[in-house]
Amino acid sequence: FRLLNLFAVAIVATSVANIICQSGGDYTIVQSVIAGGGGTSTDAGNVLSITGTVGQSNAGDNSSRAPFNVRTGFWIPFLVPPTAGEVTVSGRVLTPSGRGLAGINLVLSDTEGNRLTATTNPFGFYRFENVPSGKTYILTPVSRRYQFTPQVLAVNDNMEGVNFAAGP
């Protein structure tokens, strides 16, 4: 185990030397993992101290001694919040026997009462363009001849294949 830690220090020290030579100035290691971590490695001159990421006994510690600064623990990836972009919702409306229904109106309603409408083509396909993402919608086909069960959709990305089959 100790040999593994010394090997990790040797790799880091070699990498640091290469980085200094290549950059010619200051540098920051934002995210990295030291293989065989979980313990503490210190060189003979106590110039460099590294606490590994395995085991997490002291995750979140910050070790620094000029010119080095090492933060231990697992790094949290940069979280990208959902964007309020626009997406498409599409699918098909079918008869009980599986044929496409033409001219069926569909209403896509959000929780604030906003509504978008679309109409099926001769083969029963419909498509809503420019739907604001990050919302919950109720999608309802409207017909005098057929009955449909509305669907609740959590729209965060393009949605294809939101199909309806007419009931008796």
XYZ file of C-alpha atoms in Angstrom:
168
model
C 0.000 0.000 0.000
C 2.787 2.426 0.934
C 4.620 1.588 -2.305
C 1.440 2.358 -4.249
C 1.168 5.762 -2.568
C 4.799 6.560 -3.309
C 4.191 5.557 -6.924
C 1.193 7.938 -7.042
C 3.351 10.748 -5.625
C 6.021 10.026 -8.220
C 3.435 10.227 -11.001
C 1.987 13.479 -9.637
C 5.461 14.972 -9.127
C 6.437 14.013 -12.690
C 3.175 15.461 -14.009
C 3.697 18.658 -12.035
C 7.215 19.026 -13.405
C 5.901 18.567 -16.929
C 3.111 21.065 -16.390
C 5.477 23.700 -15.014
C 7.855 23.223 -17.941
C 5.043 23.361 -20.501
C 3.030 26.209 -19.065
C 5.853 28.430 -17.912
C 3.672 29.814 -15.129
C 0.932 29.197 -12.592
C -1.476 26.309 -13.028
C -4.482 24.775 -11.319
C -5.553 21.142 -11.355
C -9.319 21.438 -11.308
C -10.276 17.752 -11.198
C -8.135 14.638 -11.050
C -8.036 11.254 -9.387
C -5.023 9.635 -7.784
C -4.985 5.890 -8.312
C -4.614 3.875 -5.138
C -5.746 6.791 -2.984
C -7.371 6.556 0.390
C -4.321 7.329 2.432
C -1.899 10.172 2.933
C 1.386 10.408 1.055
C 4.141 12.790 2.119
C 7.560 13.164 0.566
C 10.725 13.164 2.673
C 11.065 16.935 2.720
C 7.376 17.458 3.633
C 6.989 19.702 0.588
C 4.072 17.855 -0.976
C 1.223 16.112 0.841
C -1.606 14.342 -0.976
C -4.659 12.753 0.591
C -6.350 10.344 -1.807
C -9.960 10.136 -2.873
C -10.739 6.471 -2.068
C -12.401 5.801 1.281
C -13.480 9.393 1.802
C -12.388 9.486 5.417
C -11.709 13.199 5.113
C -13.554 14.208 1.947
C -13.696 17.913 1.403
C -10.437 18.765 3.192
C -8.294 21.401 1.592
C -4.525 20.880 1.822
C -2.263 23.657 0.727
C 1.361 24.565 0.987
C 2.778 26.966 -1.523
C 2.776 26.410 -4.402
C 0.377 23.403 -4.140
C -3.305 23.225 -3.227
C -5.134 19.863 -3.193
C -8.815 19.378 -2.359
C -9.719 15.840 -1.315
C -12.885 13.891 -1.963
C -15.158 13.253 -4.879
C -15.752 16.237 -7.094
C -19.348 17.066 -7.893
C -19.835 17.422 -11.636
C -20.949 20.805 -12.842
C -24.703 20.568 -12.741
C -26.381 21.995 -15.796
C -29.888 23.150 -15.000
C -32.604 22.391 -17.514
C -32.939 25.107 -20.071
C -36.208 26.783 -20.884
C -35.746 25.845 -24.527
C -38.438 24.808 -26.906
C -39.030 21.223 -27.981
C -41.424 19.194 -30.124
C -44.111 16.742 -29.083
C -45.373 14.356 -31.736
C -47.204 11.108 -32.222
C -50.161 9.484 -33.901
C -53.898 9.120 -33.314
C -55.340 5.736 -34.310
C -58.731 4.072 -34.745
C -59.542 1.039 -32.560
C -58.347 -1.144 -35.480
C -54.994 0.708 -35.721
C -55.520 3.006 -38.734
C -54.514 6.661 -38.591
C -57.293 9.166 -37.949
C -57.243 12.350 -40.049
C -58.478 15.737 -38.844
C -58.367 15.034 -35.092
C -57.656 18.174 -33.065
C -55.272 17.862 -30.122
C -54.947 20.335 -27.258
C -51.747 20.614 -25.211
C -52.510 22.523 -21.964
C -50.074 23.532 -19.240
C -50.861 24.108 -15.552
C -51.175 27.872 -16.123
C -53.966 27.465 -18.679
C -51.853 28.080 -21.791
C -52.941 25.979 -24.769
C -51.359 24.826 -28.007
C -53.314 23.034 -30.724
C -52.434 20.662 -33.560
C -54.422 18.625 -36.099
C -53.621 15.148 -37.394
C -52.679 14.691 -41.058
C -54.381 12.112 -43.373
C -52.311 9.321 -41.742
C -53.092 10.327 -38.159
C -49.754 11.991 -37.351
C -49.561 15.244 -35.369
C -46.740 17.503 -34.213
C -46.477 20.387 -31.751
C -43.568 22.739 -32.474
C -41.965 25.264 -30.089
C -43.298 23.714 -26.873
C -41.653 25.318 -23.792
C -39.728 22.599 -21.933
C -39.583 22.057 -18.190
C -43.354 21.977 -17.727
C -46.112 19.431 -17.217
C -48.853 19.290 -19.834
C -52.121 17.486 -20.453
C -52.490 16.310 -24.047
C -56.058 15.667 -25.171
C -57.350 14.547 -28.587
C -60.809 15.995 -29.299
C -63.334 14.143 -31.472
C -67.134 13.907 -31.725
C -66.940 10.324 -32.972
C -64.181 8.760 -30.820
C -63.190 8.851 -27.163
C -59.587 9.186 -25.981
C -57.872 9.122 -22.610
C -55.849 12.327 -22.055
C -52.151 11.897 -21.220
C -50.112 13.820 -18.660
C -46.668 14.667 -20.060
C -43.590 15.958 -18.225
C -41.912 17.707 -21.163
C -38.164 18.195 -20.709
C -36.951 17.165 -24.165
C -38.356 16.286 -27.584
C -41.057 13.642 -27.251
C -41.898 11.329 -30.136
C -44.403 8.506 -30.219
C -47.006 10.017 -27.889
C -49.778 7.949 -29.438
C -53.488 7.621 -28.816
C -55.846 4.769 -29.685
C -59.542 5.543 -29.893
C -61.741 3.794 -27.365
C -65.189 2.390 -27.965
